[in-house]
Coordinates of C-alpha atoms and ligand atoms in Angstrom, one line a residue:
X451 CA 5.9 -42.9 60.2
X452 CA 6.5 -39.1 60.5
X453 CA 10.1 -39.6 59.5
X454 CA 9.0 -41.6 56.5
X455 CA 6.6 -38.8 55.5
X456 CA 9.3 -36.2 56.0
X457 CA 11.8 -38.1 53.9
X458 CA 9.3 -38.7 51.1
X459 CA 8.3 -35.0 51.1
X460 CA 11.9 -33.8 51.0
X461 CA 12.6 -36.2 48.1
X462 CA 9.5 -34.9 46.3
X463 CA 10.6 -31.2 46.8
X464 CA 14.1 -31.9 45.6
X465 CA 12.9 -33.7 42.5
X466 CA 10.4 -30.9 41.7
X467 CA 13.1 -28.3 42.1
X468 CA 15.5 -30.2 39.9
X469 CA 12.9 -30.9 37.1
X470 CA 13.6 -29.3 33.8
X471 CA 10.4 -29.7 31.8
X472 CA 6.6 -29.6 32.3
X473 CA 6.5 -33.3 31.3
X474 CA 8.9 -34.2 34.0
X475 CA 6.8 -32.2 36.5
X476 CA 3.7 -34.1 35.6
X477 CA 5.5 -37.4 36.1
X478 CA 6.6 -36.2 39.6
X479 CA 3.1 -35.2 40.4
X480 CA 1.8 -38.7 39.5
X481 CA 4.6 -40.3 41.5
X482 CA 3.9 -38.4 44.7
X483 CA 0.4 -37.0 44.6
X484 CA -1.4 -39.3 42.2
X485 CA -4.1 -41.7 43.4
X486 CA -1.4 -44.3 44.2
X487 CA 1.2 -41.7 44.7
X488 CA 3.7 -42.1 47.5
X489 CA 2.4 -39.2 49.6
X490 CA -1.2 -40.2 49.0
X491 CA -0.5 -43.8 50.0
X492 CA 0.8 -42.8 53.4
X493 CA -2.7 -42.1 54.4
X494 CA -3.5 -45.7 54.0
X495 CA -0.9 -46.4 56.8
X496 CA -3.0 -44.3 59.2
X497 CA -4.3 -47.5 60.7
X498 CA -0.8 -48.3 62.1
X499 CA -0.9 -45.1 64.2
X500 CA -2.4 -44.7 67.6
X501 CA -6.0 -43.3 67.2
X502 CA -5.2 -40.2 69.2
X503 CA -2.3 -39.3 67.0
X504 CA -4.2 -39.8 63.8
X505 CA -5.7 -36.3 63.4
X506 CA -2.3 -34.6 63.8
X507 CA -0.7 -37.0 61.4
X508 CA -3.5 -36.5 58.8
X509 CA -2.8 -32.8 59.2
X510 CA 0.9 -33.4 58.5
X511 CA 0.1 -35.4 55.4
X512 CA -2.1 -32.6 54.1
X513 CA 0.6 -30.1 54.8
X514 CA 3.1 -32.2 52.9
X515 CA 0.7 -32.4 50.0
X516 CA 0.2 -28.7 50.0
X517 CA 3.9 -28.1 50.0
X518 CA 4.4 -30.4 47.1
X519 CA 1.5 -28.8 45.2
X520 CA 2.9 -25.3 45.8
X521 CA 6.4 -26.4 44.7
X522 CA 4.9 -27.9 41.6
X523 CA 3.0 -24.7 40.7
X524 CA 6.1 -22.5 41.4
X525 CA 8.3 -24.7 39.3
X526 CA 5.7 -24.9 36.5
X527 CA 5.4 -21.1 36.2
X528 CA 9.2 -20.8 36.4
X529 CA 9.5 -23.2 33.5
X530 CA 6.8 -21.6 31.5
X531 CA 8.3 -18.1 31.7
X532 CA 11.7 -19.5 30.9
X533 CA 10.2 -21.2 27.8
X534 CA 8.5 -18.0 26.8
X535 CA 11.7 -16.0 27.2
X536 CA 13.6 -18.6 25.1
X537 CA 10.9 -18.3 22.4
X538 CA 11.0 -14.5 22.3
X539 CA 14.8 -14.6 22.2
X540 CA 14.7 -17.0 19.3
X541 CA 12.2 -14.9 17.4
X542 CA 13.9 -11.6 18.0
X543 CA 14.0 -9.4 14.8
X544 CA 17.3 -7.6 14.2
X545 CA 16.1 -4.2 13.3
X546 CA 19.6 -3.1 12.5
X547 CA 19.6 -5.2 9.3
X548 CA 19.5 -3.0 6.1
X549 CA 16.0 -3.1 4.6
X550 CA 15.4 -4.7 1.2
X551 CA 14.9 -1.9 -1.3
X552 CA 11.5 -2.2 -3.1
X553 CA 11.7 -1.8 -6.9
X554 CA 9.1 0.6 -8.0
X555 CA 7.8 1.0 -11.5
X556 CA 8.7 3.8 -13.9
X557 CA 6.7 6.1 -16.2
X558 CA 6.8 5.0 -19.8
X559 CA 8.5 7.7 -22.0
X560 CA 5.2 8.2 -23.8
X561 CA 3.5 8.9 -20.5
X562 CA 6.2 11.2 -19.3
X563 CA 6.0 13.2 -22.5
X564 CA 2.2 13.2 -22.3
X565 CA 2.3 14.5 -18.7
X566 CA 4.5 17.3 -19.9
X567 CA 2.2 18.3 -22.8
X568 CA -0.9 18.1 -20.5
X569 CA 0.9 20.3 -17.9
X570 CA 1.6 22.9 -20.5
X571 CA -1.9 23.1 -21.9
X572 CA -3.7 22.8 -18.6
X573 CA -1.6 25.7 -17.6
X574 CA -3.1 27.7 -20.5
X575 CA -6.6 26.8 -19.3
X576 CA -7.3 23.8 -21.6
X577 CA -9.5 20.8 -20.6
X578 CA -8.2 17.3 -21.2
X579 CA -10.8 15.1 -22.9
X580 CA -11.0 11.7 -24.4
X581 CA -12.8 10.2 -27.4
X582 CA -13.5 6.6 -28.5
X583 CA -10.8 4.5 -30.2
X584 CA -13.5 2.6 -32.0
X585 CA -15.1 5.3 -34.1
X586 CA -17.7 5.9 -36.8
X587 CA -16.2 6.6 -40.3
X588 CA -18.5 9.6 -40.2
X589 CA -16.6 11.2 -37.4
X590 CA -13.2 10.0 -38.4
X591 CA -13.7 11.4 -42.0
X592 CA -17.0 12.9 -43.1
X593 CA -17.4 15.4 -40.4
X594 CA -13.8 16.4 -40.9
X595 CA -14.5 17.4 -44.5
X596 CA -13.3 14.1 -45.9
X597 CA -16.4 12.7 -47.7
X598 CA -16.8 9.2 -48.9
X599 CA -14.6 8.5 -52.0
X600 CA -12.2 11.3 -51.2
X601 CA -8.6 10.3 -51.8
X602 CA -7.5 11.7 -48.4
X603 CA -9.2 8.6 -46.9
X604 CA -6.6 6.4 -48.5
X605 CA -3.7 8.2 -46.9
X606 CA -5.1 7.2 -43.5
X607 CA -6.1 3.6 -44.3
X608 CA -7.1 1.9 -41.1
X609 CA -8.8 -1.2 -39.7
X610 CA -12.5 -1.4 -40.5
X611 CA -14.9 -3.2 -38.1
X612 CA -17.9 -2.7 -40.4
X613 CA -18.3 -0.3 -43.4
X614 CA -19.4 2.3 -40.9
X615 CA -17.2 1.5 -37.9
X616 CA -13.4 1.6 -37.8
X617 CA -10.4 2.1 -35.5
X618 CA -9.8 5.8 -35.6
X619 CA -6.8 6.9 -37.7
X620 CA -6.4 10.2 -36.0
X621 CA -7.6 12.0 -32.8
X622 CA -9.3 14.7 -34.9
X623 CA -12.7 13.1 -34.6
X624 CA -12.7 14.1 -31.0
X625 CA -13.0 17.7 -32.3
X626 CA -16.3 16.9 -33.9
X627 CA -17.6 15.2 -30.7
X628 CA -16.7 18.1 -28.6
X629 CA -18.1 20.7 -31.0
X630 CA -21.3 18.8 -31.3
X631 CA -21.9 19.1 -27.5
X632 CA -22.3 22.8 -28.3
X633 CA -20.6 24.1 -25.1
X634 CA -18.7 27.2 -26.2
X635 CA -16.1 28.5 -26.0
X636 CA -13.9 25.3 -26.4
X637 CA -10.4 25.0 -25.3
X638 CA -9.3 21.3 -25.1
X639 CA -6.7 18.8 -25.8
X640 CA -7.5 15.1 -26.6
X641 CA -4.7 12.6 -26.2
X642 CA -5.2 9.0 -27.3
X643 CA -4.4 5.9 -29.3
X644 CA -4.8 5.9 -33.1
X645 CA -4.5 3.2 -35.7
X646 CA -3.2 2.9 -39.3
X647 CA -2.7 -0.1 -41.5
X648 CA 1.1 0.6 -41.6
X649 CA 3.9 -1.9 -41.3
X650 CA 6.2 -1.5 -38.3
X651 CA 9.6 0.2 -38.9
X652 CA 11.8 2.8 -37.1
X653 CA 9.2 5.6 -37.6
X654 CA 5.9 3.8 -38.2
X655 CA 3.6 1.6 -36.2
X656 CA 0.0 0.3 -36.8
X657 CA -0.9 1.8 -33.4
X658 CA 0.5 5.0 -32.0
X659 CA -0.7 8.1 -30.1
X660 CA -1.7 11.6 -31.0
X661 CA -2.7 14.7 -29.0
X662 CA -5.4 16.8 -30.7
X663 CA -5.9 20.4 -29.8
X664 CA -9.0 22.6 -30.4
X665 CA -9.9 26.1 -29.6
X666 CA -13.2 27.6 -30.7
X667 CA -14.4 31.1 -29.6
X668 CA -15.3 34.5 -31.0
X669 CA -12.5 36.4 -32.7
X670 CA -10.0 33.5 -32.7
X671 CA -7.3 34.2 -35.4
X672 CA -4.2 32.7 -36.8
X673 CA -2.2 34.9 -34.4
X674 CA -3.7 33.0 -31.5
X675 CA -2.7 29.7 -33.1
X676 CA 0.9 30.9 -33.7
X677 CA 1.3 32.4 -30.2
X678 CA -0.1 29.3 -28.5
X679 CA 2.1 26.8 -30.4
X680 CA 5.2 29.0 -30.0
X681 CA 4.6 29.1 -26.3
X682 CA 4.0 25.3 -26.3
X683 CA 7.3 24.7 -28.2
X684 CA 9.3 26.9 -25.9
X685 CA 7.9 25.1 -22.8
X686 CA 8.4 21.7 -24.2
X687 CA 11.8 22.1 -25.8
X688 CA 13.3 24.9 -23.8
X689 CA 13.5 28.7 -23.9
X690 CA 14.6 30.3 -27.1
X691 CA 13.1 27.5 -29.3
X692 CA 11.8 29.1 -32.5
X693 CA 8.9 28.0 -34.5
X694 CA 8.4 28.0 -38.3
X695 CA 5.0 27.7 -39.9
X696 CA 5.0 26.1 -43.4
X697 CA 1.9 26.2 -45.5
X698 CA 0.4 22.7 -45.8
X699 CA -3.0 21.1 -46.6
X700 CA -5.3 19.4 -44.2
X701 CA -9.0 18.8 -45.2
X702 CA -10.4 20.1 -42.0
X703 CA -8.4 23.3 -41.6
X704 CA -8.1 26.4 -43.8
X705 CA -5.5 27.7 -43.9
X706 CA -3.3 24.8 -42.7
X707 CA 0.3 24.7 -41.7
X708 CA 3.0 22.3 -40.5
X709 CA 5.1 23.5 -37.7
X710 CA 8.8 23.1 -37.3
X711 CA 10.9 23.9 -34.2
X712 CA 14.5 25.1 -34.3
X713 CA 16.7 22.2 -33.6
X714 CA 17.2 22.1 -29.8
X715 CA 20.4 20.1 -30.3
X716 CA 22.4 22.6 -32.4
X717 CA 20.2 25.7 -32.0
X718 CA 19.4 25.8 -35.7
X719 CA 22.9 25.6 -37.2
X720 CA 22.2 22.1 -38.6
X721 CA 23.4 18.8 -37.1
X722 CA 23.0 15.0 -37.4
X723 CA 19.9 15.2 -35.2
X724 CA 18.0 17.6 -37.5
X725 CA 19.6 16.1 -40.6
X726 CA 21.4 19.3 -41.3
X727 CA 18.1 21.3 -41.6
X728 CA 18.3 23.3 -38.4
X729 CA 14.6 22.6 -38.1
X730 CA 12.5 19.7 -36.9
X731 CA 8.9 19.1 -37.8
X732 CA 6.6 18.5 -34.8
X733 CA 2.9 19.0 -35.8
X734 CA 0.1 19.9 -38.1
X735 CA -2.3 22.7 -37.5
X736 CA -4.7 25.3 -39.0
X737 CA -7.8 27.4 -38.7
X738 CA -10.9 25.1 -38.3
X739 CA -12.6 24.9 -41.7
X740 CA -15.9 26.8 -41.7
X741 CA -17.7 23.8 -43.2
X742 CA -16.4 21.6 -40.3
X743 CA -17.8 24.1 -37.8
X744 CA -21.1 24.1 -39.7
X745 CA -21.3 20.3 -39.8
X746 CA -20.8 20.3 -36.1
X747 CA -23.6 22.8 -35.4
X748 CA -21.5 26.0 -34.9
X749 CA -22.1 29.2 -36.8
X750 CA -18.9 30.0 -38.7
X751 CA -20.0 33.7 -39.0
X752 CA -20.0 34.0 -35.3
X753 CA -17.2 31.6 -34.2
X754 CA -13.8 30.8 -35.5
X755 CA -11.2 28.3 -34.1
X756 CA -7.9 26.7 -34.5
X757 CA -6.8 23.1 -34.2
X758 CA -3.6 21.1 -34.1
X759 CA -2.4 17.5 -34.0
X760 CA 0.8 16.2 -32.5
X761 CA 2.3 12.7 -32.6
X762 CA 3.1 11.7 -29.0
X763 CA 5.8 9.2 -29.9
X764 CA 7.4 11.8 -32.1
X765 CA 7.6 14.2 -29.1
X766 CA 9.0 11.4 -26.9
X767 CA 11.5 10.3 -29.5
X768 CA 12.7 13.9 -30.0
X769 CA 12.8 14.8 -26.3
X770 CA 14.7 11.6 -25.2
X771 CA 16.7 11.2 -28.4
X772 CA 15.4 7.7 -29.1
X773 CA 16.4 6.6 -32.6
X774 CA 13.9 3.8 -33.1
X775 CA 10.2 4.1 -32.3
X776 CA 9.9 0.3 -31.9
X777 CA 11.9 0.6 -28.6
X778 CA 8.9 2.3 -27.1
X779 CA 6.7 -0.8 -27.6
X780 CA 9.1 -3.6 -26.7
X781 CA 8.6 -3.1 -23.0
X782 CA 12.3 -3.8 -22.2
X783 CA 12.7 -2.5 -18.7
X784 CA 16.4 -1.9 -19.2
X785 CA 15.5 0.5 -22.0
X786 CA 12.5 2.1 -20.4
X787 CA 14.0 2.9 -17.0
X788 CA 16.5 5.2 -18.5
X789 CA 14.0 8.0 -19.0
Ligands
DAH970 N1 -5.1 14.6 -37.9 C1 -3.9 14.9 -38.6 C2 -3.1 13.7 -39.0 O1 -3.3 12.7 -38.3 C3 -3.1 15.9 -37.8 C4 -3.7 17.2 -37.7 C5 -3.3 18.2 -38.6 C6 -4.6 17.5 -36.7 C7 -3.9 19.4 -38.5 C8 -5.1 18.8 -36.6 C9 -4.8 19.7 -37.5 O2 -6.0 19.1 -35.7 O3 -5.3 21.0 -37.5 O4 -2.3 13.7 -39.8

């Protein structure tokens, strides 16, 4: 009987050792240690043994059981850690692979040009403010000295929401909003979108952008205006850029001027870029009309000011030598990412 036990035990241990999966081990456990398992069943044969030998034999069976259990546990943990290692190996990340490059966005040429203009004026102590795109006709026109029925309204025909409310045709109404707040002195620029009922072509769009500028303080003169805009032109288009002030007319400034810069392509000699002129027009400006100051609650005997308005697209087109404004609105990444 002892021999039989020994033989079964050895067989069990050998099988356990040789097993290659947890399933297989479970089957072996059932075969040998289950209720009807081969080691368990040996106990039933105790009756064939002399009573005095029974305790010792029982002990042997228990030892055999324990051995088998232990072997099963050992093999199980060996199999489990082997499985884990295989899993880790299969999931290993090869950190030596070159990373995929992320494509990041790119500032729109308008935005790049605006950032530059803001940098220049903030450097001179200006605030950057914003006004509404949907505006009262009163601010877009009346408070800028363009009363109802005045022909200057026709030049800036825009989109009307009601008789009183429209999409602003210029950023100049922001001047009136800021002046009305009554915080003096004023030194601000106001960039933003404007609207005109124009058809689209290479130089026109029903929606484009302007940057308004306004300074109001005691003793502000035309000299301040010229100095400021000359400094602006040099910073934007490069050192040595000259400015030329041509008399012009705007309703809300007196006197008014249009400003040209010397062509930064040919230095003023005349080329295809400046159409042989040597000069390129960049903005409109002037001394704030006393009546405008008055309408906005500022005493023109005490305060004076200057204002200017720049087309943002115009700046971007000049700076980046873009020959058709429509390219700025088409959102073709192949075009936009060049700047
Ligand atoms: N608002 C004018 C326009 O759209 C541009 C302009 C001219 C603005 C002279 C000004 C200025 O502030 O002083 O044509």
